[in-house]
mmCIF file of C-alpha atoms in Angstrom:
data_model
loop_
_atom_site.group_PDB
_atom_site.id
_atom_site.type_symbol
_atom_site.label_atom_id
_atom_site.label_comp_id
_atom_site.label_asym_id
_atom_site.label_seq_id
_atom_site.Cartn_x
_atom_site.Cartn_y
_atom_site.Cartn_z
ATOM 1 C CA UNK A 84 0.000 0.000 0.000
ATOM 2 C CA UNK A 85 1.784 3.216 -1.249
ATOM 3 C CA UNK A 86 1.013 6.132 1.029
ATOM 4 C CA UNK A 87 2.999 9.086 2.336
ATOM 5 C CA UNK A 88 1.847 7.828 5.375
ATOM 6 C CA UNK A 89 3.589 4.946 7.493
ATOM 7 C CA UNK A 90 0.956 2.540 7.062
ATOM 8 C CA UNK A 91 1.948 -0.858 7.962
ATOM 9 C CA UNK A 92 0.250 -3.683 6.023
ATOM 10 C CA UNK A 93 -0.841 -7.112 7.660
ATOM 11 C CA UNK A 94 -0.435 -5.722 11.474
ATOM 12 C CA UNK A 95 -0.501 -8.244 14.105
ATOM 13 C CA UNK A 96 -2.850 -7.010 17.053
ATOM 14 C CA UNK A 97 -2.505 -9.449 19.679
ATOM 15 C CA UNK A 98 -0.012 -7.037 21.748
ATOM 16 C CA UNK A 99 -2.424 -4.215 21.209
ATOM 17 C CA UNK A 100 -5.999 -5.545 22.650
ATOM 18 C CA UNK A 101 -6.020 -6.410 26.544
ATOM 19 C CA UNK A 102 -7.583 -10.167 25.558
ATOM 20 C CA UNK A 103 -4.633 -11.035 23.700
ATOM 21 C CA UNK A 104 -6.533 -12.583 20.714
ATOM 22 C CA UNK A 105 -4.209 -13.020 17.743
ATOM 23 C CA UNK A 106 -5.484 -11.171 14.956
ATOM 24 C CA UNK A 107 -4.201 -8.865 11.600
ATOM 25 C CA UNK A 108 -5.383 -5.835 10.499
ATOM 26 C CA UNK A 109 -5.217 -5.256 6.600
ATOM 27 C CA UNK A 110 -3.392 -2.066 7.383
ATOM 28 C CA UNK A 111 -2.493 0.068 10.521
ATOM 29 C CA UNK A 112 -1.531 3.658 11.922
ATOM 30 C CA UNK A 113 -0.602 5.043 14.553
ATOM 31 C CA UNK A 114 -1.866 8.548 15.211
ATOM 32 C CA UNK A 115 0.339 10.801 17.308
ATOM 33 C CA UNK A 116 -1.492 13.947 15.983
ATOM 34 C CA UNK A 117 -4.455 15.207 14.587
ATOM 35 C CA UNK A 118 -2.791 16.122 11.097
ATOM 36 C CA UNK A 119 -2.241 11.812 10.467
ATOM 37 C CA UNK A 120 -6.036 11.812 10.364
ATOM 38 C CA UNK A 121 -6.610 15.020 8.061
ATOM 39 C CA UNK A 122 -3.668 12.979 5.804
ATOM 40 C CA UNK A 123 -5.637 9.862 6.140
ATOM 41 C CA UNK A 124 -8.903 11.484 5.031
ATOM 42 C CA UNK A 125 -7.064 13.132 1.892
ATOM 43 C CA UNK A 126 -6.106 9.867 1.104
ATOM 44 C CA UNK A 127 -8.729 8.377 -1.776
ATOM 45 C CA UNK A 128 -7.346 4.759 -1.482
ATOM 46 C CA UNK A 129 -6.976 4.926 2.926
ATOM 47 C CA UNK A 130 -10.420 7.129 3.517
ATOM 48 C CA UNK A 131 -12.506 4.010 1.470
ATOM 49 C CA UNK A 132 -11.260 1.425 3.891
ATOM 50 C CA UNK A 133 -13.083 0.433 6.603
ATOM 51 C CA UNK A 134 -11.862 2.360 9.860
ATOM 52 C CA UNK A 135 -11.449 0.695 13.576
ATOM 53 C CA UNK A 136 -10.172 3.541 16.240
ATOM 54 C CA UNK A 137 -8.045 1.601 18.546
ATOM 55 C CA UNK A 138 -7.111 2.986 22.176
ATOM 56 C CA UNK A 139 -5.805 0.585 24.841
ATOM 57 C CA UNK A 140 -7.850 -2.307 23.194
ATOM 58 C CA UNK A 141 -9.419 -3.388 26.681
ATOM 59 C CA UNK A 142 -13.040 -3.235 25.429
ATOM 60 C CA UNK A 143 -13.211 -4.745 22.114
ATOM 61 C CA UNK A 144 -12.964 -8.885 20.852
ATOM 62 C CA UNK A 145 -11.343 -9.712 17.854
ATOM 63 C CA UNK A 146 -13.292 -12.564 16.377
ATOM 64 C CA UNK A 147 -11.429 -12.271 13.155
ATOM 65 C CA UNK A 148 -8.558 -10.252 11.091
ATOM 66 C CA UNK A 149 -9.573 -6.707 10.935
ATOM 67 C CA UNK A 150 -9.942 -6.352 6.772
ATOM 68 C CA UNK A 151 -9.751 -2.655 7.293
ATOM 69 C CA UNK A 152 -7.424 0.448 8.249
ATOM 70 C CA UNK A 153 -6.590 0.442 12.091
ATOM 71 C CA UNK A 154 -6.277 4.039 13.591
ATOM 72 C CA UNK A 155 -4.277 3.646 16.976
ATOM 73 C CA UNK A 156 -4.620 6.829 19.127
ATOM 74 C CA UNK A 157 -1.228 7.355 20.533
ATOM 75 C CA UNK A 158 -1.544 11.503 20.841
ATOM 76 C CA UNK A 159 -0.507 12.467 24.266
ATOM 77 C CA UNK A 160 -0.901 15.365 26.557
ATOM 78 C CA UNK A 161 -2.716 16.566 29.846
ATOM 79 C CA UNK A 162 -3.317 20.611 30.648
ATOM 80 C CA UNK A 163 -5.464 22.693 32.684
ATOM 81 C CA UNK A 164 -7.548 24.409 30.250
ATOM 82 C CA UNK A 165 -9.740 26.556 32.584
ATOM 83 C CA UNK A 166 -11.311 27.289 35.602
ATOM 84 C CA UNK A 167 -14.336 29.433 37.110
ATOM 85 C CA UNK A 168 -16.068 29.620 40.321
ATOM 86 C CA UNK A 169 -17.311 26.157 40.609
ATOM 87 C CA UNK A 170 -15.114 23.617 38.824
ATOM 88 C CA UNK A 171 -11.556 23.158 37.336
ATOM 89 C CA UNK A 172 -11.154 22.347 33.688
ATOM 90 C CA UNK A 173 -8.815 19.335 33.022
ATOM 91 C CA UNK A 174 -8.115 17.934 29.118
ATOM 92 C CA UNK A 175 -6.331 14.798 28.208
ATOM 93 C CA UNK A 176 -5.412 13.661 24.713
ATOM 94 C CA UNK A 177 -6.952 11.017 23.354
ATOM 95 C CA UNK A 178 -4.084 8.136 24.256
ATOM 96 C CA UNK A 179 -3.111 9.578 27.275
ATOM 97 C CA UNK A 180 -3.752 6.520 29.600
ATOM 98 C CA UNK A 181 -6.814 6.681 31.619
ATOM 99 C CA UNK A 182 -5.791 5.580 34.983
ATOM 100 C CA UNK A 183 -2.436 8.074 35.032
ATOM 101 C CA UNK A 184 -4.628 10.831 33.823
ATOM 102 C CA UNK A 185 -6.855 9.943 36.846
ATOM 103 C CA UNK A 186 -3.898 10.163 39.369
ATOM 104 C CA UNK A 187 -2.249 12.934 37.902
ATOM 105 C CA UNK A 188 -5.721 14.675 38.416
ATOM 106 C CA UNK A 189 -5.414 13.543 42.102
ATOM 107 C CA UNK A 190 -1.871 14.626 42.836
ATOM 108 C CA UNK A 191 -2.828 18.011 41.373
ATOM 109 C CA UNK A 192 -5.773 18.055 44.346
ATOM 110 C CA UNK A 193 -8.661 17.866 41.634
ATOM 111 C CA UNK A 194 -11.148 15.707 43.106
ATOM 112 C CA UNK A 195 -14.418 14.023 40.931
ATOM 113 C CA UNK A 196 -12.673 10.655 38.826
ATOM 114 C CA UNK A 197 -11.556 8.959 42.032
ATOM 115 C CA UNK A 198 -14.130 5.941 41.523
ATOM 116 C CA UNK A 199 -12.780 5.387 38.275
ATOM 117 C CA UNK A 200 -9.468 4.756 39.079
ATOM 118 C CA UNK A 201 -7.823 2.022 37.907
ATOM 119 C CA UNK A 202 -10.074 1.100 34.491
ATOM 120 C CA UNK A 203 -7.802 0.349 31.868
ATOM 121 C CA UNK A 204 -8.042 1.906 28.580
ATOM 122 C CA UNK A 205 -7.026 5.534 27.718
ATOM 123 C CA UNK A 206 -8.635 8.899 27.405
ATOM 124 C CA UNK A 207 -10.115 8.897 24.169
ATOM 125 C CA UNK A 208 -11.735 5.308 24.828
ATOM 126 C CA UNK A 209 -13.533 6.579 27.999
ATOM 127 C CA UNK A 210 -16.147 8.562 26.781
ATOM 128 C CA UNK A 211 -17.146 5.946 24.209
ATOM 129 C CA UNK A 212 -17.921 3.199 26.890
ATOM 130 C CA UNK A 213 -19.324 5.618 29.300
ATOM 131 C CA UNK A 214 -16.904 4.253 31.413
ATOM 132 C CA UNK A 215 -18.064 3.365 35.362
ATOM 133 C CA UNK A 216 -17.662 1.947 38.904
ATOM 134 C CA UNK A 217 -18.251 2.119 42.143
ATOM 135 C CA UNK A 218 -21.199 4.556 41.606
ATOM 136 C CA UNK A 219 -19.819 6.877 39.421
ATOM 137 C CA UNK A 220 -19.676 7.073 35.162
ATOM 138 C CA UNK A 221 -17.980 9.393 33.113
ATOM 139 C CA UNK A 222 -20.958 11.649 32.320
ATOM 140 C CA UNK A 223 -20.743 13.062 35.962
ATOM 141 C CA UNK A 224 -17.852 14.988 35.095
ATOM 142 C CA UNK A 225 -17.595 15.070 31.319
ATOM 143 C CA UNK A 226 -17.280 18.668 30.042
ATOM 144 C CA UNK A 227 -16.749 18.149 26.180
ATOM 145 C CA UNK A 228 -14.465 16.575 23.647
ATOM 146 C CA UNK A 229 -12.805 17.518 20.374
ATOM 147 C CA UNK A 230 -13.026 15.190 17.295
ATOM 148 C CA UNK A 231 -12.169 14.666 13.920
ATOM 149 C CA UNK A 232 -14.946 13.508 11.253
ATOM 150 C CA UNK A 233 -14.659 11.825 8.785
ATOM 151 C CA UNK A 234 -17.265 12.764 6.693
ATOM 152 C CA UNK A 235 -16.670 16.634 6.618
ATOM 153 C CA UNK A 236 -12.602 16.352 6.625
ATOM 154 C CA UNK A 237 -12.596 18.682 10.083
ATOM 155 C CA UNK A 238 -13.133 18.664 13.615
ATOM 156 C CA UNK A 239 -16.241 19.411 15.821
ATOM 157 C CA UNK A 240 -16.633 20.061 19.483
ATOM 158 C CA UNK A 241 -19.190 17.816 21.327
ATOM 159 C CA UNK A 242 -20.914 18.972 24.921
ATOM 160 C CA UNK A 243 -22.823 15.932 26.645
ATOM 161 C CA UNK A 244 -26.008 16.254 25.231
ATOM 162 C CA UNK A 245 -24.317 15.476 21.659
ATOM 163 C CA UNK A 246 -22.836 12.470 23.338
ATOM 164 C CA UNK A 247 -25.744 10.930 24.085
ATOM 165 C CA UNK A 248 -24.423 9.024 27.344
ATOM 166 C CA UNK A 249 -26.014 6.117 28.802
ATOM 167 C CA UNK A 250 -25.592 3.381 31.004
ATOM 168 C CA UNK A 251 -22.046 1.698 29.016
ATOM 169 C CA UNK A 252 -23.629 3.501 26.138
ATOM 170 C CA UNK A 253 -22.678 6.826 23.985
ATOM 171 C CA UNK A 254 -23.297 8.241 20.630
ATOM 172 C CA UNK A 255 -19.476 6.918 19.368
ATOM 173 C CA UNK A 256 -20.832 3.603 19.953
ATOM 174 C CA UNK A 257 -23.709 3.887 17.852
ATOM 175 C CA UNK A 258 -24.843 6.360 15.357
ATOM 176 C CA UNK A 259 -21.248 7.486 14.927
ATOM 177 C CA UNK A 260 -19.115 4.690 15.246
ATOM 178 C CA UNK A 261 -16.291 4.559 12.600
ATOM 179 C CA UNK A 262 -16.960 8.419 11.415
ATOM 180 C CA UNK A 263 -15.161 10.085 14.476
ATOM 181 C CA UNK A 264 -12.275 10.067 16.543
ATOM 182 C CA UNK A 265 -11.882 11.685 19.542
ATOM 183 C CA UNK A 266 -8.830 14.281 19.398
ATOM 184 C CA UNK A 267 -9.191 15.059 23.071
ATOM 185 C CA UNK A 268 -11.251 15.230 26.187
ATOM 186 C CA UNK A 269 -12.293 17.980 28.660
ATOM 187 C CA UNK A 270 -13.820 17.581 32.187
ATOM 188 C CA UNK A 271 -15.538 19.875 34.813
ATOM 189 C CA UNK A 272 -13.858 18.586 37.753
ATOM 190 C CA UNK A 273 -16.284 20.024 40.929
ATOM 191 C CA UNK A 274 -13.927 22.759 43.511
ATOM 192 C CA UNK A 275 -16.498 22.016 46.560
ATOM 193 C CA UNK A 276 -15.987 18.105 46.178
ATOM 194 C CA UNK A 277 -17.707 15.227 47.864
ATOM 195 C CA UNK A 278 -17.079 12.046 48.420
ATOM 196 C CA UNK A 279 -19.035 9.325 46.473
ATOM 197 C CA UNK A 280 -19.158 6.673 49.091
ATOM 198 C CA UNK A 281 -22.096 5.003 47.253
ATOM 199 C CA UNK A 282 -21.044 0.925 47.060
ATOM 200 C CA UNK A 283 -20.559 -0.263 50.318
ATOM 201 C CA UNK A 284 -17.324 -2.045 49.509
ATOM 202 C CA UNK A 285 -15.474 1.445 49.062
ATOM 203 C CA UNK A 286 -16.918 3.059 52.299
ATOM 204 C CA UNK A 287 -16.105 -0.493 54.417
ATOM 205 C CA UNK A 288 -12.211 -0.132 52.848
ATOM 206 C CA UNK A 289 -11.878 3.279 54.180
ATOM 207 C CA UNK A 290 -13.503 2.659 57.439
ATOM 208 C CA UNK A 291 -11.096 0.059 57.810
ATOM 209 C CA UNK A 292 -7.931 1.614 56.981
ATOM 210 C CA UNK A 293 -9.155 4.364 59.469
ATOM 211 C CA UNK A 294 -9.690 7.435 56.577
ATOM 212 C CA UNK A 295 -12.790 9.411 58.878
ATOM 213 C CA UNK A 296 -12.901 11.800 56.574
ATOM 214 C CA UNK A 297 -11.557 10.613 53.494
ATOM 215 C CA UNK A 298 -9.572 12.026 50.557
ATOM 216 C CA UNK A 299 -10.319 12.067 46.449
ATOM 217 C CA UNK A 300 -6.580 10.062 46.923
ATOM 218 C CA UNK A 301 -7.773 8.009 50.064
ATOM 219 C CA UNK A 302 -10.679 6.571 47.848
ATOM 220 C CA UNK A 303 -8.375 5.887 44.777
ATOM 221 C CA UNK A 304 -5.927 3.765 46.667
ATOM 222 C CA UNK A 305 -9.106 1.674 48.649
ATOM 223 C CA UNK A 306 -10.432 1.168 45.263
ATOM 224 C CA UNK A 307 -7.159 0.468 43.380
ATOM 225 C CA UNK A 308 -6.597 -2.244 45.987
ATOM 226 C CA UNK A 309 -10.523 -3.297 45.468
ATOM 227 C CA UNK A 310 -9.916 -3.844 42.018
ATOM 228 C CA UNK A 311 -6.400 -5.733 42.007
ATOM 229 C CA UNK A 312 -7.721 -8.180 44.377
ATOM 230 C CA UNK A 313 -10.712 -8.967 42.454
ATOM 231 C CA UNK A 314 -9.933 -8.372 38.867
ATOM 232 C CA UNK A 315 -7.114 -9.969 36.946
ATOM 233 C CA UNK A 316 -4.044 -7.784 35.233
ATOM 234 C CA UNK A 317 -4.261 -8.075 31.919
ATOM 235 C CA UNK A 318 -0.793 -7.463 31.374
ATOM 236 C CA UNK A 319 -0.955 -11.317 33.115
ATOM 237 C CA UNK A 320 -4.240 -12.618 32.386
ATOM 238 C CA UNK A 321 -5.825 -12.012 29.458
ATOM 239 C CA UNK A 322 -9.647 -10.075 29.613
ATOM 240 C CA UNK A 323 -11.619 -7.028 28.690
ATOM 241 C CA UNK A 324 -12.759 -6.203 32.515
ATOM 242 C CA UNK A 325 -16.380 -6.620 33.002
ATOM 243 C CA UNK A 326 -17.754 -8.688 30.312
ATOM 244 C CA UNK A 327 -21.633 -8.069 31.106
ATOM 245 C CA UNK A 328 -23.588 -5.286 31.843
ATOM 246 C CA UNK A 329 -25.597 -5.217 34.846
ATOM 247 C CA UNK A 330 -29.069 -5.674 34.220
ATOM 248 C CA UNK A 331 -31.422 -2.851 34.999
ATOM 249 C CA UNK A 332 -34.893 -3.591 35.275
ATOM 250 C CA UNK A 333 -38.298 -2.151 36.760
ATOM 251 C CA UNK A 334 -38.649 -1.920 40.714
ATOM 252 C CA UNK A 335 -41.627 -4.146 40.704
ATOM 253 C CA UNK A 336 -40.165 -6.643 38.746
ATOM 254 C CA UNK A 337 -36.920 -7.035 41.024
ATOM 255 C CA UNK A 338 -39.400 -7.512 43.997
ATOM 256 C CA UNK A 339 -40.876 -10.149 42.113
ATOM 257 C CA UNK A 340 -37.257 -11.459 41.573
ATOM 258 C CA UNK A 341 -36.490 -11.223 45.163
ATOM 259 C CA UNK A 342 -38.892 -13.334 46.042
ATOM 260 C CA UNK A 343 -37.257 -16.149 44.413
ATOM 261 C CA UNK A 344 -34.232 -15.119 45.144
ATOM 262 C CA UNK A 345 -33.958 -13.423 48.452
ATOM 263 C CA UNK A 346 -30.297 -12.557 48.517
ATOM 264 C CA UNK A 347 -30.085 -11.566 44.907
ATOM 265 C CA UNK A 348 -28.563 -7.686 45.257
ATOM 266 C CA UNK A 349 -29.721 -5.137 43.575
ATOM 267 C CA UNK A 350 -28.967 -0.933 43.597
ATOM 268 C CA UNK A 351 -31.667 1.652 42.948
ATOM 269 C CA UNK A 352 -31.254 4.054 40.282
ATOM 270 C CA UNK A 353 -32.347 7.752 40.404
ATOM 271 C CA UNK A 354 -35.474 6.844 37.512
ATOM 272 C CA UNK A 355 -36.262 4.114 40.449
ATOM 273 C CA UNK A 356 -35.086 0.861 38.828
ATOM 274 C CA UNK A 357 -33.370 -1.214 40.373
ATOM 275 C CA UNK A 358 -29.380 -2.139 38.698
ATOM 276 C CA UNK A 359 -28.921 -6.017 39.410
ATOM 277 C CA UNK A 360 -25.402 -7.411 39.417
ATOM 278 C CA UNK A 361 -24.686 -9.397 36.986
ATOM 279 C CA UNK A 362 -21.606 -11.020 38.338
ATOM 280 C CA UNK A 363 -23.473 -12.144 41.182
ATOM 281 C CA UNK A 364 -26.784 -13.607 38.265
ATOM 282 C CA UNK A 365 -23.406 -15.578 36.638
ATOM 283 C CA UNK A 366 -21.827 -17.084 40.025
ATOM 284 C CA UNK A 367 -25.466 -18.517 40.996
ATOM 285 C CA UNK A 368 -25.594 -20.200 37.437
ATOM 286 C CA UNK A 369 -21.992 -22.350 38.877
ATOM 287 C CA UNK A 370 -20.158 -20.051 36.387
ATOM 288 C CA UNK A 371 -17.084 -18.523 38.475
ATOM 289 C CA UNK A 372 -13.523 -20.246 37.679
ATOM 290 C CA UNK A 373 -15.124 -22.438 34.801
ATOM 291 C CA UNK A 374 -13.492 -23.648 31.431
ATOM 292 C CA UNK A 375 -14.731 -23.608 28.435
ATOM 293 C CA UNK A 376 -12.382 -24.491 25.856
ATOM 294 C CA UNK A 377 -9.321 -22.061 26.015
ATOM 295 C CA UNK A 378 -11.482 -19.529 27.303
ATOM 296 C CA UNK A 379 -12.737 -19.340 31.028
ATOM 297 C CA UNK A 380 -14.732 -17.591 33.880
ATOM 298 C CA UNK A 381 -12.410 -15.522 36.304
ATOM 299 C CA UNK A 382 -12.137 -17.581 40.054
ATOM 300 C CA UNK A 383 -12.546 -14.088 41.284
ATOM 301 C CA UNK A 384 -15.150 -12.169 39.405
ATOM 302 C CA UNK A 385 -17.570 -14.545 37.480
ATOM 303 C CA UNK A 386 -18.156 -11.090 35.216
ATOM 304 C CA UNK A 387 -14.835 -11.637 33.860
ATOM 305 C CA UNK A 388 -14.156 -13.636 30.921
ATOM 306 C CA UNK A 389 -10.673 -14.914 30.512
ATOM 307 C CA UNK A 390 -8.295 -15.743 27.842
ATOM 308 C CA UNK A 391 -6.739 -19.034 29.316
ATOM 309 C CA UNK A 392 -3.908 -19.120 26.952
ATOM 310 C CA UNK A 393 -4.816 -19.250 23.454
ATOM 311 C CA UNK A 394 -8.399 -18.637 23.580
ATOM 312 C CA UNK A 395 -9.975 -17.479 19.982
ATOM 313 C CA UNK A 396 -12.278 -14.513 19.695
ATOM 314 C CA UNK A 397 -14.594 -17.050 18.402
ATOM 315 C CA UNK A 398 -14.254 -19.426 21.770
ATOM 316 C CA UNK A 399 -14.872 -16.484 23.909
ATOM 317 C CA UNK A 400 -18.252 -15.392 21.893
ATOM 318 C CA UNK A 401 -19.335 -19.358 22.647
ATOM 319 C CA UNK A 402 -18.351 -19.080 26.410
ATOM 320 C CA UNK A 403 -19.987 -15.839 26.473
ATOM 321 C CA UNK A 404 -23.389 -16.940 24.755
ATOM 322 C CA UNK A 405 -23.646 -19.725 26.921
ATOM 323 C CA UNK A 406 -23.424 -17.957 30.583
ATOM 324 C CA UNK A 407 -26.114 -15.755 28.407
ATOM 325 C CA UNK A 408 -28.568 -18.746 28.233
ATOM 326 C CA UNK A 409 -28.002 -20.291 31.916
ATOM 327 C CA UNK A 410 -28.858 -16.951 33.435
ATOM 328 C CA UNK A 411 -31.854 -16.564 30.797
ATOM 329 C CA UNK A 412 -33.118 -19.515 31.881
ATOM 330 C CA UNK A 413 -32.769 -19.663 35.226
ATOM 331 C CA UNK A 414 -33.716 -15.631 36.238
ATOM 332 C CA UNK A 415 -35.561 -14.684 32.767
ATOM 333 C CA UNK A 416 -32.956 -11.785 32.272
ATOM 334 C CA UNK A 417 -30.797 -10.939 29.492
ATOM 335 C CA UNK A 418 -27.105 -10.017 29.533
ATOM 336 C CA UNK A 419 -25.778 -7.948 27.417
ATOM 337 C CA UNK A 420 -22.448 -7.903 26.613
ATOM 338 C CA UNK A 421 -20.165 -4.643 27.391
ATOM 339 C CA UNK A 422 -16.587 -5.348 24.503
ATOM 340 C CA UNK A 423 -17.192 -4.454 21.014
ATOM 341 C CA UNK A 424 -16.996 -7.545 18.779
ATOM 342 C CA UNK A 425 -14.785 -6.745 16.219
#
């Protein structure tokens, strides 16, 4: 492929998505700048190829070779791009990586992405996913973001209502998947902060480690050790994080449900539905440290789907379909899946 561009043909991907699933990509880039993607879109032969924006690859599943052009975001940067009465304006690029743009937001004494500490991916993924835990998602402190389109050859600015956030949901996941890619990202980070001591796993780790009155960096380290001691490192083990959604259903119907199933926890949303774990719906179904062909069921976190050595993406799909059914069948709810099958 002859491009002024260094576009590598045939790129293997396994090193680049946290599951470790071998896979090619018919060609590849890596972005360090904006201009790469004005370059690629001035490109007749590059623009017609399918496009796949790749970040820290921990929420996607290769399933097969990627028979299109594969746009790695590896632009970096953080700044401090404003400020006013009521909140401090931070901006990462897009591959800046998401948990050291976190701490360096917490060493700077900007408090608001503590809960999310510790989700791998970078930046530019996070706003895609609608990234979330322990009671807080991205949206709560998402200011805008600057990206590059495809279709007009320039950039546009998107607030939150162009976003379209929902629950592991955003409008770069649907309607305009594969047109943009997010330059950068902006947040609103709050300057009277408050804890968010919502999930009573974070507030027991603090009580324990004797934080009273607890810091944005207090809660980042309780939840940082949270996560490492249930989740696997992908840099070890190979996953995508949580695998499922939680299921959110009516309030009525998860009375009905806990009935049934008296222990079966659930968490009230603001509408009044009820969010039910997932992780717990999988372990109940005898799920948690299973095998199923090279792919497997974390011993830790029966959310977490696991690349056992040399799992396909196809083997994980199966694994992942049938955990689907057992918990269709045995609670009448339907999981849906949180990675982007590529």
């Amino acid at each position: 492929m002859q491009t002024s561009l260094p576009v590598q043909a045939d790129f293997p991907l396994r090193t680049l998505n946290t599951f470790g699933i071998s896979a090619l990509a018919h060609a590849y880039l890596a972005v360090h700048a904006a201009d790469d993607l004005f370059r690629v879109c001035a490109d007749d032969r590059l623009a017609a190829l399918p496009r796949l924006v790749l970040g820290g690859g921990s929420n996607l599943l290769f399933t097969r070779d990627f028979p299109g052009l594969v746009l790695h975001m590896l632009n970096t940067g953080k700044r401090v791009s404003g400020e006013d009465a009521s909140h401090v304006y931070v901006t990462g690029a897009a591959g800046e990586n998401w948990h050291e743009f976190v701490r360096w937001t917490l060493e700077n004494g900007w408090g608001g992405l503590e809960n999310l500490s510790l989700i791998p991916g970078t930046v530019g993924a996070a706003p895609v996913q609608n990234i979330g835990a322990y009671g807080a998602e991205l949206k709560d402190y998402f200011h805008s973001l600057l990206a590059f389109d495809f279709e007009t050859g320039k950039t546009r600015l998107f607030t939150a209502a162009d976003c379209c956030f929902a629950y592991r949901e955003s409008f770069f996941k649907q309607d305009g998947a594969g047109r943009f890619v997010i330059l950068e990202v902006t947040f609103a980070l709050p300057g009277q902060w408050q804890p968010n001591l919502s999930y009573p796993d974070v507030a027991e780790a603090l009580s324990n480690a004797g934080h009273v009155v607890p810091s944005p960096k207090d809660i980042s380290d309780v939840i940082i050790a949270i996560r490492q001691r249930k989740l696997p490192d992908p840099a070890l083990v190979g996953n995508a994080g949580s695998f499922f959604k939680n299921p959110t259903v009516s309030r009525a119907l998860f009375d009905e449900l806990k009935v049934a199933h008296p222990h079966m926890p659930g968490y009230v949303q603001p509408d009044g539905s009820v969010r039910i774990a997932a992780g717990w719906l999988i372990d109940q179904c005898g799920w948690k440290g299973k095998t199923h062909g090279n792919a497997g069921v974390c011993e830790t976190q029966a959310l977490v789907l696991i690349n056992r050595g040399e799992a396909t993406g196809e083997e994980v799909v199966r694994l992942s379909e049938a955990i689907r059914q057992d918990v269709r069948d045995r609670f009448g709810l339907l999981l849906d899946v949180e990675p982007v099958f590529i």
